[in-house]
């Protein structure tokens, strides 16, 4: 906890230095000493640096820049999780807790929104509050969706899967985690400055003329972007350079491929959103006019830059979910991953093509550019996605399915993604998009793709790797109960929204025509059931973590490397360095083997059995 | 790679690159004065300059070969 | 600047560091791509005729020379010639500072002709500002490098910190290679 206190102190000192220094400069050049938004932006920049330095960058790293000896703290037990620990396993758990918490908070926001929508007129809040709540829910969930698989499981599992003892840059890894707490804090602080109502997309010109709360959204998005860039550099370097001997590209587990693809997207796209957020801030605080038509600026520029990041970001959210799905489905079908190469090609194809489709979000924006190429490229992107989909189906085909909870969630991802994908084709089609734009059809579509793949994939991952993370087994009955409640209520929540959308119920509006009230009541009740399914999940996790039965090293009898070491793994992951001699997914192939440990003590060669 | 003659060669690479960059900058300047439209030519010169810096000042080739020889 | 001896990798730590740095530079360059896109999207190839060509050419030359001194510093430290290394780093720092002063002069002139409230001003101040910010961080890194050098750090066999900083400095120069024609020469 000491690290966090120091971090908070550093942030406060940083803010005072930043805001105070700014005031001093303003006085010197003859301006008013204090201007709220400039003060917030500059103060925040320094506060963030102060926070990072205080929380551990200075002790573990910064002292070295000045030639001072580093200070390392040997912490044990739970204290490690509140410190600048560089072990990738600790960082994975930190990510998992932070973002699960954010997800639950954002889920509660959603419950309030649904309560308001029970009533076609004014329910529990006024329409402005509703829009601010909607924005808050959206941005929280975007942060969650971007991070919650690649952060926790990318960190925890990827180094294990490739046979490395840690990430390539452990301290950068800790840095990328400790940037993230700033995101929810900023978003919640915005409420003290009237919040913001422009949704997670924060379109200009509204975001330029909005209340001060908007600035917090911009800063939060920039901070999130910084964290994911640092993470992406680390993932790419790790996977390229730290693979165990024999771990060729063709033997890389499919989950690692999905994280690699995600990292490429984050690396190349994120700074577009960083820049566009900065442009909004500049428009607001320095009288610039990127998005101000009066002087020749152009609000459509915002959408171009924003979606050039945010469309690839959709795949940053979806690809890890699909990667986990393929991983889990293979292990629980007990047969080789079907068309491994095509699945990899599918991921890489999505990566390349996702940079060519951004303007499909702008068909109704009145942009002067020709929208047709974007319609075509969007529909073409279903080809690589189809590869991944078919790999999943081919793996299930004639497999001996072992219907444990992770497998159920994996199968649900296939189902949800099919619906999300098909309804997306309607939106990619310009004439239909003109009708469905900004209706509940869009809401239903992206919740099917993002919750349906990302969050269901997350659940598959949590249940699948829970024994690895904790050394204990979760309760299978409660897991299945959670699955069925969540799966059914998810579908009863979001599928009626397609109907609402076709009948043109607008999104982002608190009030609607009375004839939709029946369906909305149904949706709200389903949403509450879905929300409460997470209580089963939480109970199961907490109880099993404390009281669950011991799981052993490899309860699923899986072949990939993370299961060939104790649960949880020791400090440097493997007692002896592994060597890779075969494909990870050759289930049922006689005599095949993925890895062995050449020097495991006195016992000589230890073959890993199928 | 630490022989003195090697050092001379590397210094020469630095100077040649520098002079090439300088000449290209002057060329750019005159393009902007006398040629219309200048944009395509300026893009070409800028790309050449960027490539010179990346390959000769920053040694991007180090990324493609393992490092034993480049210390 | 990171050295970790913990790792078991078939690649040397130096190679890993280099790859990480290049990936970081790649992602950082996206910021400038976005700015160039903005410049062309909003203005086409239009440019304010009042822009000061003399200062533009001078600061471009300064940055170019500083790239040469940075390169020379790296060659010298690779040979173990610490004194020449330090001198070249110092020259690079001074040239960088003069560059920033040049930008400052340019800005004070630009305020009269095309303030941030005009379209060209918006683009001009953001692009030069973003670049100057990177020059500033580069100077801070070079300053640290110099400080560590006076403490006796870096030798023929261990100069990753110097190499990384110098690569970053070259990157800042590349950005200007594209920004200079985009802001001063297009028409
Ligand atoms: Cu999209």
mmCIF file of C-alpha atoms in Angstrom, chain A residues 175-417:
data_model
loop_
_atom_site.group_PDB
_atom_site.id
_atom_site.type_symbol
_atom_site.label_atom_id
_atom_site.label_comp_id
_atom_site.label_asym_id
_atom_site.label_seq_id
_atom_site.Cartn_x
_atom_site.Cartn_y
_atom_site.Cartn_z
ATOM 1 C CA UNK A 175 4.229 1.161 -16.071
ATOM 2 C CA UNK A 176 1.480 0.285 -18.539
ATOM 3 C CA UNK A 177 -0.601 -1.132 -15.710
ATOM 4 C CA UNK A 178 -0.108 1.790 -13.348
ATOM 5 C CA UNK A 179 -1.274 4.198 -16.047
ATOM 6 C CA UNK A 180 -4.700 2.576 -16.082
ATOM 7 C CA UNK A 181 -6.094 3.559 -12.656
ATOM 8 C CA UNK A 182 -6.033 7.143 -13.905
ATOM 9 C CA UNK A 183 -8.724 6.302 -16.466
ATOM 10 C CA UNK A 184 -11.654 5.523 -14.142
ATOM 11 C CA UNK A 185 -10.539 8.231 -11.739
ATOM 12 C CA UNK A 186 -10.611 10.852 -14.497
ATOM 13 C CA UNK A 187 -13.953 9.672 -15.817
ATOM 14 C CA UNK A 188 -15.543 9.814 -12.383
ATOM 15 C CA UNK A 189 -13.942 13.179 -11.599
ATOM 16 C CA UNK A 190 -15.622 14.558 -14.696
ATOM 17 C CA UNK A 191 -18.891 14.339 -12.762
ATOM 18 C CA UNK A 192 -17.657 17.128 -10.502
ATOM 19 C CA UNK A 193 -17.432 19.289 -13.637
ATOM 20 C CA UNK A 194 -20.919 18.556 -15.028
ATOM 21 C CA UNK A 195 -19.807 15.329 -16.726
ATOM 22 C CA UNK A 196 -20.011 15.021 -20.488
ATOM 23 C CA UNK A 197 -22.839 13.917 -22.723
ATOM 24 C CA UNK A 198 -21.241 13.181 -26.078
ATOM 25 C CA UNK A 199 -20.964 9.443 -25.579
ATOM 26 C CA UNK A 200 -17.814 7.379 -25.867
ATOM 27 C CA UNK A 201 -17.256 8.800 -29.355
ATOM 28 C CA UNK A 202 -17.076 12.413 -28.155
ATOM 29 C CA UNK A 203 -17.823 13.886 -31.584
ATOM 30 C CA UNK A 204 -16.796 17.419 -32.417
ATOM 31 C CA UNK A 205 -18.237 20.058 -32.539
ATOM 32 C CA UNK A 206 -20.337 19.083 -29.502
ATOM 33 C CA UNK A 207 -17.229 18.017 -27.626
ATOM 34 C CA UNK A 208 -15.625 21.396 -28.299
ATOM 35 C CA UNK A 209 -18.533 23.444 -27.023
ATOM 36 C CA UNK A 210 -19.433 21.112 -24.160
ATOM 37 C CA UNK A 211 -19.028 21.608 -20.438
ATOM 38 C CA UNK A 212 -15.671 21.140 -18.738
ATOM 39 C CA UNK A 213 -16.342 17.469 -17.956
ATOM 40 C CA UNK A 214 -15.528 16.728 -21.594
ATOM 41 C CA UNK A 215 -11.842 17.458 -20.995
ATOM 42 C CA UNK A 216 -11.685 14.606 -18.513
ATOM 43 C CA UNK A 217 -13.011 12.247 -21.147
ATOM 44 C CA UNK A 218 -10.323 13.421 -23.571
ATOM 45 C CA UNK A 219 -7.569 13.038 -21.012
ATOM 46 C CA UNK A 220 -8.844 9.609 -19.992
ATOM 47 C CA UNK A 221 -8.863 8.379 -23.569
ATOM 48 C CA UNK A 222 -5.308 9.673 -24.080
ATOM 49 C CA UNK A 223 -4.110 7.945 -20.928
ATOM 50 C CA UNK A 224 -5.764 4.697 -21.946
ATOM 51 C CA UNK A 225 -4.125 5.002 -25.347
ATOM 52 C CA UNK A 226 -0.708 5.528 -23.801
ATOM 53 C CA UNK A 227 -1.133 2.429 -21.686
ATOM 54 C CA UNK A 228 -2.171 0.270 -24.605
ATOM 55 C CA UNK A 229 0.733 1.487 -26.775
ATOM 56 C CA UNK A 230 3.240 0.642 -24.068
ATOM 57 C CA UNK A 231 1.563 -2.731 -23.666
ATOM 58 C CA UNK A 232 1.609 -3.364 -27.408
ATOM 59 C CA UNK A 233 5.346 -2.633 -27.708
ATOM 60 C CA UNK A 234 5.929 -5.063 -24.894
ATOM 61 C CA UNK A 235 3.755 -7.853 -26.300
ATOM 62 C CA UNK A 236 5.253 -7.623 -29.765
ATOM 63 C CA UNK A 237 8.829 -7.616 -28.504
ATOM 64 C CA UNK A 238 8.086 -10.485 -26.149
ATOM 65 C CA UNK A 239 6.486 -12.721 -28.727
ATOM 66 C CA UNK A 240 9.129 -11.951 -31.342
ATOM 67 C CA UNK A 241 12.186 -12.449 -29.152
ATOM 68 C CA UNK A 242 11.325 -14.497 -26.083
ATOM 69 C CA UNK A 243 9.895 -17.702 -27.514
ATOM 70 C CA UNK A 244 11.388 -20.924 -26.160
ATOM 71 C CA UNK A 245 13.688 -22.918 -28.453
ATOM 72 C CA UNK A 246 11.603 -24.776 -31.005
ATOM 73 C CA UNK A 247 8.600 -22.476 -30.629
ATOM 74 C CA UNK A 248 8.395 -21.608 -34.301
ATOM 75 C CA UNK A 249 5.708 -19.296 -35.658
ATOM 76 C CA UNK A 250 3.801 -22.353 -36.854
ATOM 77 C CA UNK A 251 3.704 -23.795 -33.337
ATOM 78 C CA UNK A 252 2.544 -20.657 -31.580
ATOM 79 C CA UNK A 253 -0.698 -21.235 -29.634
ATOM 80 C CA UNK A 254 -3.621 -19.500 -31.276
ATOM 81 C CA UNK A 255 -4.252 -17.294 -28.251
ATOM 82 C CA UNK A 256 -0.749 -15.879 -28.632
ATOM 83 C CA UNK A 257 -1.500 -15.152 -32.279
ATOM 84 C CA UNK A 258 -4.640 -13.302 -31.285
ATOM 85 C CA UNK A 259 -2.769 -11.181 -28.734
ATOM 86 C CA UNK A 260 -0.058 -10.520 -31.306
ATOM 87 C CA UNK A 261 -2.645 -9.315 -33.828
ATOM 88 C CA UNK A 262 -4.228 -7.127 -31.191
ATOM 89 C CA UNK A 263 -0.861 -5.641 -30.322
ATOM 90 C CA UNK A 264 -0.182 -4.762 -33.968
ATOM 91 C CA UNK A 265 -3.501 -2.943 -34.125
ATOM 92 C CA UNK A 266 -2.906 -1.061 -30.885
ATOM 93 C CA UNK A 267 0.590 -0.110 -31.913
ATOM 94 C CA UNK A 268 -0.362 1.337 -35.267
ATOM 95 C CA UNK A 269 -3.778 2.838 -34.575
ATOM 96 C CA UNK A 270 -3.813 4.195 -31.041
ATOM 97 C CA UNK A 271 -1.923 7.398 -31.630
ATOM 98 C CA UNK A 272 -4.595 8.560 -34.054
ATOM 99 C CA UNK A 273 -7.073 8.768 -31.212
ATOM 100 C CA UNK A 274 -4.415 10.268 -28.962
ATOM 101 C CA UNK A 275 -3.901 13.024 -31.499
ATOM 102 C CA UNK A 276 -7.577 13.686 -32.129
ATOM 103 C CA UNK A 277 -8.273 13.928 -28.401
ATOM 104 C CA UNK A 278 -5.417 16.412 -28.156
ATOM 105 C CA UNK A 279 -6.910 18.410 -31.029
ATOM 106 C CA UNK A 280 -10.222 18.704 -29.178
ATOM 107 C CA UNK A 281 -8.371 19.894 -26.094
ATOM 108 C CA UNK A 282 -6.412 22.412 -28.177
ATOM 109 C CA UNK A 283 -9.615 23.668 -29.765
ATOM 110 C CA UNK A 284 -11.061 24.111 -26.326
ATOM 111 C CA UNK A 285 -8.182 25.715 -24.455
ATOM 112 C CA UNK A 286 -6.137 27.593 -27.018
ATOM 113 C CA UNK A 287 -8.710 28.902 -29.458
ATOM 114 C CA UNK A 288 -7.508 26.726 -32.310
ATOM 115 C CA UNK A 289 -10.049 25.676 -34.881
ATOM 116 C CA UNK A 290 -9.505 22.174 -36.206
ATOM 117 C CA UNK A 291 -13.211 21.487 -35.933
ATOM 118 C CA UNK A 292 -14.487 25.039 -36.187
ATOM 119 C CA UNK A 293 -16.153 25.646 -39.569
ATOM 120 C CA UNK A 294 -16.134 29.419 -38.985
ATOM 121 C CA UNK A 295 -12.437 29.569 -39.794
ATOM 122 C CA UNK A 296 -12.389 26.689 -42.247
ATOM 123 C CA UNK A 297 -12.001 23.793 -39.827
ATOM 124 C CA UNK A 298 -13.965 20.638 -40.399
ATOM 125 C CA UNK A 299 -15.826 18.501 -37.820
ATOM 126 C CA UNK A 300 -15.686 15.552 -40.217
ATOM 127 C CA UNK A 301 -11.927 15.484 -39.685
ATOM 128 C CA UNK A 302 -12.695 14.399 -36.139
ATOM 129 C CA UNK A 303 -14.654 11.420 -37.344
ATOM 130 C CA UNK A 304 -11.971 10.378 -39.832
ATOM 131 C CA UNK A 305 -9.207 10.402 -37.254
ATOM 132 C CA UNK A 306 -11.385 8.992 -34.512
ATOM 133 C CA UNK A 307 -12.627 6.040 -36.522
ATOM 134 C CA UNK A 308 -9.249 5.352 -38.025
ATOM 135 C CA UNK A 309 -8.404 4.276 -34.520
ATOM 136 C CA UNK A 310 -11.762 3.178 -33.249
ATOM 137 C CA UNK A 311 -12.652 0.781 -35.976
ATOM 138 C CA UNK A 312 -9.412 -1.206 -35.472
ATOM 139 C CA UNK A 313 -10.161 -0.874 -31.758
ATOM 140 C CA UNK A 314 -13.295 -2.921 -32.350
ATOM 141 C CA UNK A 315 -10.975 -5.720 -33.378
ATOM 142 C CA UNK A 316 -8.696 -4.981 -30.446
ATOM 143 C CA UNK A 317 -11.778 -5.927 -28.464
ATOM 144 C CA UNK A 318 -12.981 -8.862 -30.534
ATOM 145 C CA UNK A 319 -9.802 -10.679 -31.591
ATOM 146 C CA UNK A 320 -8.633 -11.719 -28.091
ATOM 147 C CA UNK A 321 -12.122 -13.050 -27.400
ATOM 148 C CA UNK A 322 -11.981 -15.100 -30.579
ATOM 149 C CA UNK A 323 -8.464 -16.268 -29.733
ATOM 150 C CA UNK A 324 -9.601 -17.571 -26.366
ATOM 151 C CA UNK A 325 -12.591 -19.197 -27.998
ATOM 152 C CA UNK A 326 -10.426 -21.147 -30.431
ATOM 153 C CA UNK A 327 -8.053 -22.076 -27.622
ATOM 154 C CA UNK A 328 -10.787 -23.318 -25.312
ATOM 155 C CA UNK A 329 -12.776 -25.067 -28.018
ATOM 156 C CA UNK A 330 -9.707 -26.996 -29.108
ATOM 157 C CA UNK A 331 -8.822 -28.160 -25.611
ATOM 158 C CA UNK A 332 -12.386 -29.183 -24.824
ATOM 159 C CA UNK A 333 -13.044 -30.890 -28.145
ATOM 160 C CA UNK A 334 -9.972 -33.057 -27.590
ATOM 161 C CA UNK A 335 -8.915 -32.832 -31.198
ATOM 162 C CA UNK A 336 -6.464 -30.690 -33.214
ATOM 163 C CA UNK A 337 -7.393 -27.121 -34.012
ATOM 164 C CA UNK A 338 -8.963 -27.256 -37.439
ATOM 165 C CA UNK A 339 -7.203 -25.203 -40.145
ATOM 166 C CA UNK A 340 -4.695 -23.590 -37.758
ATOM 167 C CA UNK A 341 -2.990 -21.751 -40.596
ATOM 168 C CA UNK A 342 -6.264 -20.357 -41.890
ATOM 169 C CA UNK A 343 -7.200 -19.142 -38.454
ATOM 170 C CA UNK A 344 -3.870 -17.319 -38.179
ATOM 171 C CA UNK A 345 -4.359 -15.914 -41.666
ATOM 172 C CA UNK A 346 -7.815 -14.836 -40.562
ATOM 173 C CA UNK A 347 -6.439 -12.852 -37.616
ATOM 174 C CA UNK A 348 -3.722 -11.220 -39.700
ATOM 175 C CA UNK A 349 -6.200 -10.538 -42.495
ATOM 176 C CA UNK A 350 -8.489 -8.784 -40.045
ATOM 177 C CA UNK A 351 -5.530 -6.708 -38.850
ATOM 178 C CA UNK A 352 -4.710 -5.514 -42.349
ATOM 179 C CA UNK A 353 -8.257 -4.983 -43.524
ATOM 180 C CA UNK A 354 -9.454 -3.212 -40.415
ATOM 181 C CA UNK A 355 -7.434 -0.177 -41.517
ATOM 182 C CA UNK A 356 -9.480 0.141 -44.703
ATOM 183 C CA UNK A 357 -13.031 0.331 -43.387
ATOM 184 C CA UNK A 358 -13.202 3.234 -40.927
ATOM 185 C CA UNK A 359 -15.605 5.475 -42.836
ATOM 186 C CA UNK A 360 -18.445 2.958 -42.577
ATOM 187 C CA UNK A 361 -19.228 4.810 -39.363
ATOM 188 C CA UNK A 362 -19.709 8.002 -41.324
ATOM 189 C CA UNK A 363 -22.296 7.141 -43.980
ATOM 190 C CA UNK A 364 -24.736 9.640 -42.518
ATOM 191 C CA UNK A 365 -22.154 12.271 -41.609
ATOM 192 C CA UNK A 366 -22.438 14.119 -44.895
ATOM 193 C CA UNK A 367 -18.789 13.520 -45.681
ATOM 194 C CA UNK A 368 -17.753 14.552 -49.165
ATOM 195 C CA UNK A 369 -15.804 11.355 -49.790
ATOM 196 C CA UNK A 370 -17.288 8.486 -51.729
ATOM 197 C CA UNK A 371 -18.649 5.959 -49.203
ATOM 198 C CA UNK A 372 -18.880 3.019 -51.594
ATOM 199 C CA UNK A 373 -15.316 1.669 -51.167
ATOM 200 C CA UNK A 374 -15.891 1.525 -47.434
ATOM 201 C CA UNK A 375 -19.061 -0.470 -47.870
ATOM 202 C CA UNK A 376 -17.209 -2.956 -50.060
ATOM 203 C CA UNK A 377 -14.183 -3.281 -47.779
ATOM 204 C CA UNK A 378 -16.429 -3.700 -44.744
ATOM 205 C CA UNK A 379 -18.264 -6.530 -46.370
ATOM 206 C CA UNK A 380 -14.974 -8.074 -47.495
ATOM 207 C CA UNK A 381 -13.711 -8.173 -43.925
ATOM 208 C CA UNK A 382 -16.170 -10.978 -43.269
ATOM 209 C CA UNK A 383 -13.834 -13.209 -45.294
ATOM 210 C CA UNK A 384 -10.938 -13.328 -42.788
ATOM 211 C CA UNK A 385 -13.476 -13.326 -39.974
ATOM 212 C CA UNK A 386 -15.052 -16.302 -41.684
ATOM 213 C CA UNK A 387 -11.733 -18.167 -41.566
ATOM 214 C CA UNK A 388 -11.690 -17.847 -37.785
ATOM 215 C CA UNK A 389 -15.322 -18.834 -37.581
ATOM 216 C CA UNK A 390 -14.848 -21.899 -39.752
ATOM 217 C CA UNK A 391 -11.788 -22.942 -37.773
ATOM 218 C CA UNK A 392 -13.987 -22.962 -34.693
ATOM 219 C CA UNK A 393 -16.771 -24.933 -36.371
ATOM 220 C CA UNK A 394 -14.332 -27.399 -37.935
ATOM 221 C CA UNK A 395 -12.772 -28.038 -34.541
ATOM 222 C CA UNK A 396 -16.123 -28.814 -32.947
ATOM 223 C CA UNK A 397 -17.144 -31.018 -35.861
ATOM 224 C CA UNK A 398 -17.065 -34.666 -34.759
ATOM 225 C CA UNK A 399 -15.117 -33.726 -31.638
ATOM 226 C CA UNK A 400 -15.700 -35.366 -28.268
ATOM 227 C CA UNK A 401 -17.046 -32.223 -26.634
ATOM 228 C CA UNK A 402 -16.296 -31.858 -22.974
ATOM 229 C CA UNK A 403 -18.997 -29.419 -21.896
ATOM 230 C CA UNK A 404 -17.306 -27.700 -18.986
ATOM 231 C CA UNK A 405 -18.074 -24.067 -18.196
ATOM 232 C CA UNK A 406 -15.234 -22.575 -20.299
ATOM 233 C CA UNK A 407 -16.367 -24.637 -23.269
ATOM 234 C CA UNK A 408 -19.949 -23.468 -22.866
ATOM 235 C CA UNK A 409 -18.784 -19.867 -22.927
ATOM 236 C CA UNK A 410 -16.635 -20.619 -25.953
ATOM 237 C CA UNK A 411 -19.590 -22.091 -27.809
ATOM 238 C CA UNK A 412 -21.685 -19.096 -26.806
ATOM 239 C CA UNK A 413 -19.092 -16.796 -28.368
ATOM 240 C CA UNK A 414 -19.537 -18.576 -31.690
ATOM 241 C CA UNK A 415 -23.300 -18.146 -31.487
ATOM 242 C CA UNK A 416 -23.185 -14.503 -30.405
ATOM 243 C CA UNK A 417 -20.545 -13.575 -32.915
#
